[in-house]
Amino acid sequence: MTRSQSKQTISSTTPNVPKFKRTADTSQANSSKTELDTAAKRDAELLAEERIRYDPDVLMMAYPWDEAAKDVSVKSADLVTKALESFLPSSAADEVLALPSELDEPAFRERLTSLANEFKPWLLPLGDDAADKLYKEKPIYSYFRDVVLFVMECLKKLHTGNDVPEHYRLLLPNSTGSDSKGKDSTQGFKVDQVLVLRPWSDDIGQGVKEWRYANILAVAEAKVPDNVPAVKKKGAPPGFNLSSSVGVPLPTKLRAAQGQMLCYSRQMYEGQPNRIFLWGLTFCGSLARVYCSGPDCVLSSADLDLRTPNGRRLFVEWLVFMSMGEDEQRGFNPAVQFVNSKVHGKYWKIDVPVLTDEGYDSGCDDAVASYYSRGPTVVAGSSFGRNTRGFPATRDVDRIDKPNVFVKTAWQHAERGPNPTRLSELDCLKLIKKEFGNGEDGIHVPILVAGG
């Protein structure tokens, strides 16, 4: 490695990725942006009905894989949950909840108190005097923001200094408390809320004022529950008992939130060339759901009732694990890394298994070679499917602006385990070459120089 190559910072979730030229869709060239947005939203709502599947274990996918990291993360989540509960009335009359000693400093307590006073209406059992809070969608954006900020403040307080692992990330929401549009958005839609991935050293403040699809973890969409009647005046109507009536949301509003979440999340695939699967959130009043979107379906958690200790604990755990977890758990491909180099600028480093006619190249370290690209010319553009990308690339980073090979990403075979050198497309091409050879039967199979 040369000295110039060593002066770089690698991060698969670094924001403000290099711009790349997108492949135009000529079939829609004459369609207006409004028509395209309407079609995208309609398609997403249809997909929400067909592709979302309940999975009780979806939250477990966020748990750290390494046992030592899991232990640290679980302990951190436990302390943050206790801190949150210390600002809420206990369900047990004889139970006194105190702020954990690790977080109990006067100035810090004041900051947490300020945030808790803002989001309490979202997390407490509601009586008639707070009924008006459920009749509007917009307050949910701010409640969500303040809960996330509370969790991030606690986490950063617990983990400071030079020994913080490099993969830790802050999850910061939009600070405005209103729906917003990504700076790199190709659609006209505004998103209710987002979780932006930021370096651990950043200030938390009130969140972020601007964001891009290129650097967010998840989209969050909120709705008022179906079974809350439309009331223009403050207070609940006579005989309307909020505590018993506001329960499981009916499909209409939930499906609408799911459709919007899928519609807006699609741009994360487009803006993040290294994204394999997506996380998402919906809120119907105080009921939250967590989603994980893959190539063929969306796995949905059960309702997390944020007005209950268990619902809040599960929600805090997910935030903590996403913040402290590895990039793979967040949905990123570890073989495709963003590089910000002082010498070569911004580009992507792609590690691929190397094949020859005989098989994997044993002369390469771990049968993997690195390719360098300014970015894909073929980008992912759908909510489902393989979402492969194509990168004009080169093996020599000094010649990055003169690519001489095209690297295409590929999906791993679902039944062959996580080994990155066992990709189904490569095996299929090898089988074709073995069965038919080159030229004898008029079938020509290209020599594989890069795969994955």
Coordinates of C-alpha atoms in Angstrom, one line a residue:
M1 CA 0.0 0.0 0.0
T2 CA 1.4 3.4 -0.9
R3 CA 1.4 6.4 1.4
S4 CA -1.3 8.1 -0.7
Q5 CA -3.6 5.0 -0.3
S6 CA -3.2 5.1 3.5
K7 CA -4.5 8.6 3.8
Q8 CA -8.2 7.7 3.7
T9 CA -11.2 7.1 5.9
I10 CA -13.4 4.1 5.2
S11 CA -17.0 4.1 6.4
S12 CA -19.9 2.2 4.7
T13 CA -22.4 4.7 6.2
T14 CA -20.5 8.0 5.6
P15 CA -23.0 10.7 4.5
N16 CA -22.7 12.9 1.4
V17 CA -21.7 10.1 -0.9
P18 CA -20.2 11.0 -4.3
K19 CA -22.7 11.8 -7.0
F20 CA -23.2 9.3 -9.8
K21 CA -25.0 9.3 -13.0
R22 CA -28.3 7.4 -12.9
T23 CA -29.6 5.4 -15.7
A24 CA -32.6 7.1 -17.3
D25 CA -35.9 5.3 -17.6
T26 CA -36.9 6.3 -21.1
S27 CA -40.3 4.7 -20.8
Q28 CA -41.4 7.3 -18.3
A29 CA -39.6 10.3 -19.9
N30 CA -42.8 12.0 -20.9
S31 CA -44.5 11.5 -17.5
S32 CA -44.8 14.4 -15.1
K33 CA -43.2 14.1 -11.7
T34 CA -46.6 14.2 -10.1
E35 CA -47.8 11.3 -12.1
L36 CA -44.7 9.3 -11.2
D37 CA -45.1 10.1 -7.5
T38 CA -48.8 9.0 -7.6
A39 CA -47.9 5.8 -9.4
A40 CA -45.1 5.1 -6.9
K41 CA -47.4 5.6 -3.9
R42 CA -50.1 3.4 -5.4
D43 CA -47.7 0.6 -6.1
A44 CA -46.2 0.8 -2.6
E45 CA -49.7 0.7 -1.0
L46 CA -50.4 -2.4 -3.1
L47 CA -47.1 -4.0 -2.0
A48 CA -47.9 -3.2 1.6
E49 CA -51.0 -5.4 1.3
E50 CA -49.2 -8.2 -0.5
R51 CA -45.7 -8.3 0.9
I52 CA -45.8 -7.5 4.6
R53 CA -45.7 -10.5 6.9
Y54 CA -45.8 -10.6 10.7
D55 CA -42.7 -12.1 12.2
P56 CA -42.4 -12.3 16.1
D57 CA -38.7 -12.5 15.8
V58 CA -38.0 -9.4 13.6
L59 CA -36.8 -7.4 16.6
M60 CA -34.2 -10.2 17.4
M61 CA -32.5 -9.4 14.1
A62 CA -31.2 -6.2 15.7
Y63 CA -29.5 -8.0 18.5
P64 CA -25.6 -7.9 18.3
W65 CA -24.1 -11.1 17.0
D66 CA -20.9 -11.0 19.0
E67 CA -21.5 -12.2 22.6
A68 CA -19.3 -9.5 24.2
A69 CA -21.0 -6.7 22.2
K70 CA -24.4 -8.2 23.0
D71 CA -23.6 -8.0 26.7
V72 CA -22.6 -4.4 26.5
S73 CA -25.6 -3.4 24.3
V74 CA -28.1 -5.2 26.5
K75 CA -26.7 -3.5 29.7
S76 CA -26.8 -0.2 27.9
A77 CA -30.4 -0.7 26.8
D78 CA -31.4 -1.7 30.4
L79 CA -29.9 1.5 31.8
V80 CA -31.5 3.7 29.2
T81 CA -34.9 2.1 29.8
K82 CA -34.6 2.6 33.5
A83 CA -33.7 6.3 32.9
L84 CA -36.8 6.7 30.7
E85 CA -39.1 5.0 33.2
S86 CA -37.7 7.2 36.0
F87 CA -39.5 10.2 34.4
L88 CA -42.8 8.3 34.1
P89 CA -45.3 7.4 36.8
S90 CA -44.8 3.8 38.0
S91 CA -47.6 1.3 37.7
A92 CA -46.7 -0.1 41.1
A93 CA -47.7 2.2 44.0
D94 CA -44.8 1.1 46.2
E95 CA -42.1 1.2 43.4
V96 CA -39.8 4.2 43.3
L97 CA -37.9 4.5 40.0
A98 CA -34.7 6.6 40.1
L99 CA -32.4 7.8 37.4
P100 CA -29.4 5.4 37.2
S101 CA -26.3 6.7 39.0
E102 CA -24.3 6.6 35.8
L103 CA -26.6 9.3 34.4
D104 CA -27.5 11.2 37.5
E105 CA -25.7 14.5 37.1
P106 CA -27.6 17.8 37.7
A107 CA -27.0 19.4 34.3
F108 CA -27.6 16.1 32.5
R109 CA -30.8 15.4 34.5
E110 CA -32.0 18.9 33.5
R111 CA -31.6 18.0 29.8
L112 CA -33.4 14.7 30.2
T113 CA -36.2 16.3 32.2
S114 CA -36.7 18.8 29.4
L115 CA -37.0 16.1 26.8
A116 CA -39.2 13.9 29.0
N117 CA -41.7 16.7 29.6
E118 CA -42.2 17.0 25.9
F119 CA -42.8 13.3 25.1
K120 CA -44.8 12.3 28.2
P121 CA -48.2 12.7 26.5
W122 CA -47.2 10.1 24.0
L123 CA -46.1 7.5 26.5
L124 CA -48.7 7.8 29.3
P125 CA -52.2 6.2 29.5
L126 CA -54.5 8.9 28.2
G127 CA -57.5 10.3 30.0
D128 CA -60.2 12.6 28.6
D129 CA -58.1 15.7 29.4
A130 CA -55.4 14.6 26.9
A131 CA -57.8 13.4 24.2
D132 CA -57.0 16.2 21.8
K133 CA -53.4 14.9 21.5
L134 CA -54.6 11.9 19.6
Y135 CA -56.6 13.9 17.0
K136 CA -53.6 15.2 15.3
E137 CA -50.8 13.5 13.5
K138 CA -48.1 16.2 13.6
P139 CA -47.4 16.0 17.4
I140 CA -46.2 12.4 16.9
Y141 CA -43.3 13.7 14.8
S142 CA -42.0 15.7 17.8
Y143 CA -42.7 13.0 20.4
F144 CA -40.7 10.5 18.3
R145 CA -37.9 13.1 17.9
D146 CA -37.7 13.7 21.7
V147 CA -37.7 10.0 22.6
V148 CA -34.9 9.3 20.2
L149 CA -32.9 12.3 21.5
F150 CA -33.4 11.1 25.0
V151 CA -32.0 7.6 24.1
M152 CA -29.1 9.0 22.2
E153 CA -28.2 11.4 25.1
C154 CA -28.1 8.6 27.5
L155 CA -26.1 6.3 25.2
K156 CA -23.5 9.0 24.6
K157 CA -23.2 9.7 28.3
L158 CA -22.6 6.0 29.0
H159 CA -20.0 5.6 26.2
T160 CA -17.5 8.4 25.9
G161 CA -13.8 8.6 25.4
N162 CA -11.4 7.1 22.9
D163 CA -12.4 3.5 23.5
V164 CA -15.8 3.9 21.7
P165 CA -15.9 1.3 18.9
E166 CA -15.7 2.8 15.4
H167 CA -19.0 1.2 14.3
Y168 CA -21.1 3.1 16.9
R169 CA -23.4 5.6 15.3
L170 CA -25.8 8.3 16.6
L171 CA -29.4 8.0 15.3
L172 CA -30.6 11.6 14.9
P173 CA -34.2 12.6 13.9
N174 CA -35.3 15.6 11.9
S175 CA -35.3 18.5 14.3
T176 CA -38.1 20.6 12.8
G177 CA -41.0 18.6 14.2
S178 CA -42.7 18.6 10.8
D179 CA -42.5 16.5 7.7
S180 CA -39.4 17.1 5.5
K181 CA -37.9 16.1 2.2
G182 CA -34.5 14.6 1.6
K183 CA -32.0 16.9 -0.1
D184 CA -31.3 14.1 -2.6
S185 CA -34.9 13.1 -3.1
T186 CA -36.0 12.2 -6.6
Q187 CA -39.7 12.3 -5.6
G188 CA -42.0 15.1 -4.4
F189 CA -42.9 13.4 -1.2
K190 CA -42.2 14.6 2.3
V191 CA -41.4 12.2 5.1
D192 CA -42.8 12.3 8.6
Q193 CA -39.6 11.4 10.4
V194 CA -36.2 9.8 9.7
L195 CA -33.3 8.3 11.6
V196 CA -30.1 9.8 10.3
L197 CA -26.8 7.9 10.8
R198 CA -24.1 10.3 12.2
P199 CA -20.7 9.8 13.7
W200 CA -20.5 9.3 17.4
S201 CA -18.5 12.5 17.8
D202 CA -21.3 14.7 16.4
D203 CA -23.4 17.0 18.7
I204 CA -26.9 15.6 19.4
G205 CA -28.6 19.0 19.9
Q206 CA -32.2 18.9 18.6
G207 CA -31.4 16.5 15.7
V208 CA -30.7 17.4 12.1
K209 CA -32.3 20.2 10.1
E210 CA -31.4 18.6 6.7
W211 CA -30.9 15.0 5.7
R212 CA -30.3 12.8 2.6
Y213 CA -31.6 9.4 1.7
A214 CA -27.9 8.5 1.3
N215 CA -27.3 8.6 5.1
I216 CA -30.4 7.5 6.8
L217 CA -31.1 4.3 8.6
A218 CA -34.9 4.3 8.5
V219 CA -38.0 6.2 7.5
A220 CA -40.8 6.6 10.1
E221 CA -44.5 7.3 9.2
A222 CA -47.2 8.3 11.6
K223 CA -51.0 8.2 11.6
V224 CA -53.8 8.9 14.0
P225 CA -55.5 5.6 15.0
D226 CA -58.7 4.7 13.0
N227 CA -60.8 4.4 16.1
V228 CA -60.2 8.0 17.3
P229 CA -63.2 10.0 16.1
A230 CA -62.6 13.3 14.2
V231 CA -63.3 15.9 16.9
K232 CA -62.5 19.6 16.2
K233 CA -62.9 20.7 19.7
K234 CA -60.6 19.9 22.6
G235 CA -61.6 17.1 24.9
A236 CA -63.2 13.7 24.3
P237 CA -66.8 13.4 23.2
P238 CA -69.4 12.4 25.9
G239 CA -69.1 8.7 26.7
F240 CA -65.8 8.2 24.8
N241 CA -63.3 6.4 27.0
L242 CA -59.9 6.8 25.5
S243 CA -58.1 4.4 27.8
S244 CA -60.2 1.5 26.5
S245 CA -61.0 2.6 22.9
V246 CA -57.6 3.5 21.6
G247 CA -56.2 0.0 21.1
V248 CA -55.2 -1.9 18.1
P249 CA -55.3 0.3 15.0
L250 CA -57.7 -0.8 12.3
P251 CA -56.2 -1.7 8.9
T252 CA -57.0 1.5 7.1
K253 CA -54.6 3.9 8.7
L254 CA -52.0 1.3 9.4
R255 CA -51.9 0.2 5.8
A256 CA -51.7 3.8 4.7
A257 CA -48.7 4.3 7.0
Q258 CA -47.1 1.1 5.7
G259 CA -47.6 2.1 2.1
Q260 CA -46.0 5.5 2.6
M261 CA -43.1 4.0 4.5
L262 CA -42.4 1.6 1.7
C263 CA -42.8 4.2 -0.9
Y264 CA -40.3 6.6 0.7
S265 CA -37.9 3.9 1.7
R266 CA -37.3 2.9 -1.9
Q267 CA -35.1 5.9 -2.3
M268 CA -32.8 4.5 0.4
Y269 CA -31.9 1.7 -2.0
E270 CA -31.3 4.3 -4.8
G271 CA -29.2 6.6 -2.6
Q272 CA -27.2 3.9 -0.8
P273 CA -25.3 1.6 -3.2
N274 CA -24.2 -0.6 -0.3
R275 CA -27.6 -1.2 1.2
I276 CA -28.9 -4.8 1.2
F277 CA -32.0 -4.5 3.4
L278 CA -33.9 -1.7 5.1
W279 CA -35.4 -0.9 8.5
G280 CA -38.6 1.2 8.8
L281 CA -41.1 2.4 11.5
T282 CA -44.8 3.2 11.6
F283 CA -46.8 4.8 14.4
C284 CA -50.6 4.7 14.9
G285 CA -51.0 7.0 17.9
S286 CA -48.8 5.4 20.6
L287 CA -48.6 2.0 18.8
A288 CA -45.3 1.4 17.1
R289 CA -44.2 -1.2 14.6
V290 CA -40.7 -2.1 13.4
Y291 CA -40.1 -3.4 9.9
C292 CA -37.3 -5.1 8.1
S293 CA -37.5 -5.1 4.2
G294 CA -35.7 -7.7 2.2
P295 CA -35.7 -8.6 -1.5
D296 CA -39.1 -10.4 -1.5
C297 CA -41.0 -9.3 1.6
V298 CA -41.3 -7.0 4.6
L299 CA -41.1 -8.5 8.1
S300 CA -43.3 -6.7 10.6
S301 CA -43.1 -6.7 14.4
A302 CA -46.2 -6.9 16.6
D303 CA -47.6 -3.6 17.9
L304 CA -45.3 -2.1 20.5
D305 CA -47.6 -0.2 22.9
L306 CA -45.5 2.8 24.0
R307 CA -47.9 3.4 26.8
T308 CA -46.7 0.2 28.5
P309 CA -43.3 -0.5 30.1
N310 CA -42.8 -3.6 27.9
G311 CA -43.5 -1.7 24.7
R312 CA -41.2 1.1 25.7
R313 CA -38.5 -1.4 26.6
L314 CA -38.6 -3.1 23.2
F315 CA -38.6 0.2 21.4
V316 CA -35.6 1.5 23.4
E317 CA -33.7 -1.8 22.8
W318 CA -34.2 -1.5 19.0
L319 CA -32.8 2.1 19.0
V320 CA -29.8 1.1 21.2
F321 CA -29.0 -2.0 19.1
M322 CA -29.2 -0.1 15.9
S323 CA -26.9 2.6 17.3
M324 CA -24.3 0.3 18.8
G325 CA -24.5 -2.5 16.2
E326 CA -22.4 -3.4 13.2
D327 CA -23.2 -2.1 9.8
E328 CA -24.3 -5.5 8.7
Q329 CA -27.1 -5.4 11.2
R330 CA -28.2 -2.0 9.9
G331 CA -28.5 -3.5 6.5
F332 CA -25.3 -2.6 4.8
N333 CA -23.0 -4.7 2.6
P334 CA -19.6 -4.9 4.3
A335 CA -18.0 -5.6 0.9
V336 CA -19.0 -2.2 -0.5
Q337 CA -17.4 0.6 1.5
F338 CA -17.4 4.3 1.0
V339 CA -14.0 6.0 1.1
N340 CA -13.2 9.7 1.6
S341 CA -9.6 10.1 0.6
K342 CA -7.5 13.3 0.7
V343 CA -5.7 12.1 -2.4
H344 CA -8.4 10.5 -4.6
G345 CA -11.6 12.2 -3.2
K346 CA -14.8 10.3 -2.6
Y347 CA -15.3 6.8 -4.1
W348 CA -16.4 3.2 -3.3
K349 CA -14.1 0.3 -2.5
I350 CA -15.6 -3.0 -3.5
D351 CA -14.2 -6.3 -2.3
V352 CA -15.1 -9.2 -4.6
P353 CA -14.2 -12.9 -4.8
V354 CA -11.9 -13.6 -7.7
L355 CA -12.6 -16.5 -10.1
T356 CA -10.7 -18.1 -12.8
D357 CA -11.7 -20.9 -15.2
E358 CA -10.5 -23.4 -12.5
G359 CA -12.3 -21.7 -9.6
Y360 CA -11.4 -19.2 -7.0
D361 CA -8.0 -17.5 -7.5
S362 CA -5.8 -18.9 -4.8
G363 CA -3.1 -16.3 -5.5
C364 CA -5.3 -13.6 -4.1
D365 CA -5.5 -13.0 -0.3
D366 CA -8.6 -14.8 0.9
A367 CA -9.7 -15.1 -2.7
V368 CA -10.8 -11.4 -2.6
A369 CA -9.7 -8.5 -4.7
S370 CA -10.5 -4.8 -4.3
Y371 CA -12.0 -2.6 -7.1
Y372 CA -12.5 1.1 -7.0
S373 CA -15.4 3.1 -8.4
R374 CA -16.8 6.6 -8.3
G375 CA -20.3 5.1 -8.0
P376 CA -22.8 2.9 -9.8
T377 CA -24.3 3.8 -13.2
V378 CA -27.0 1.2 -12.6
V379 CA -28.8 1.8 -9.3
A380 CA -31.5 0.1 -7.4
G381 CA -34.9 1.5 -8.1
S382 CA -37.6 -0.6 -6.6
S383 CA -38.9 -1.6 -3.1
F384 CA -38.4 -5.3 -3.8
G385 CA -36.4 -7.5 -6.0
R386 CA -32.7 -8.2 -6.3
N387 CA -31.8 -4.5 -6.4
T388 CA -28.4 -5.2 -7.9
R389 CA -26.0 -2.3 -8.8
G390 CA -23.4 -1.9 -11.5
F391 CA -20.1 -0.1 -10.9
P392 CA -17.6 1.0 -13.6
A393 CA -14.4 0.2 -11.7
T394 CA -10.7 -0.4 -11.8
R395 CA -8.2 -2.4 -9.7
D396 CA -5.8 0.6 -9.6
V397 CA -7.2 3.4 -7.4
D398 CA -4.8 5.8 -9.1
R399 CA -6.8 5.2 -12.3
I400 CA -10.2 5.4 -10.7
D401 CA -11.5 7.9 -13.3
K402 CA -10.5 5.5 -16.1
P403 CA -12.5 2.3 -15.2
N404 CA -11.8 -0.8 -17.3
V405 CA -14.2 -3.3 -15.6
F406 CA -17.8 -3.4 -14.7
V407 CA -18.6 -4.8 -11.3
K408 CA -22.1 -6.1 -10.6
T409 CA -23.4 -6.9 -7.1
A410 CA -25.1 -10.2 -6.6
W411 CA -27.3 -11.8 -3.9
Q412 CA -26.1 -14.7 -1.8
H413 CA -27.9 -18.0 -2.1
A414 CA -30.3 -18.1 0.8
E415 CA -29.7 -21.8 1.5
R416 CA -25.9 -21.7 1.4
G417 CA -25.1 -19.7 4.5
P418 CA -23.3 -16.3 4.9
N419 CA -20.1 -17.2 3.1
P420 CA -19.5 -14.2 0.8
T421 CA -17.6 -16.2 -1.8
R422 CA -20.6 -18.5 -2.4
L423 CA -22.8 -16.4 -4.6
S424 CA -25.5 -18.1 -6.6
E425 CA -24.9 -16.2 -9.9
L426 CA -21.2 -17.1 -9.9
D427 CA -22.0 -20.8 -9.3
C428 CA -24.6 -20.8 -12.1
L429 CA -22.1 -19.3 -14.6
K430 CA -19.5 -21.9 -13.6
L431 CA -22.0 -24.6 -14.1
I432 CA -23.0 -23.3 -17.6
K433 CA -19.3 -23.1 -18.5
K434 CA -18.7 -26.7 -17.3
E435 CA -21.7 -28.1 -19.1
F436 CA -21.4 -26.3 -22.4
G437 CA -17.8 -25.1 -22.7
N438 CA -16.8 -22.2 -24.9
G439 CA -17.5 -22.1 -28.6
E440 CA -18.1 -25.7 -29.4
D441 CA -21.9 -25.4 -29.2
G442 CA -22.1 -21.8 -30.1
I443 CA -22.4 -20.8 -26.4
H444 CA -19.8 -18.4 -25.1
V445 CA -19.4 -17.8 -21.4
P446 CA -17.2 -14.8 -20.4
I447 CA -14.2 -15.4 -18.2
L448 CA -15.1 -14.2 -14.7
V449 CA -12.7 -11.6 -13.3
A450 CA -15.0 -10.2 -10.6
G451 CA -18.1 -11.3 -8.8
G452 CA -20.3 -10.3 -6.0

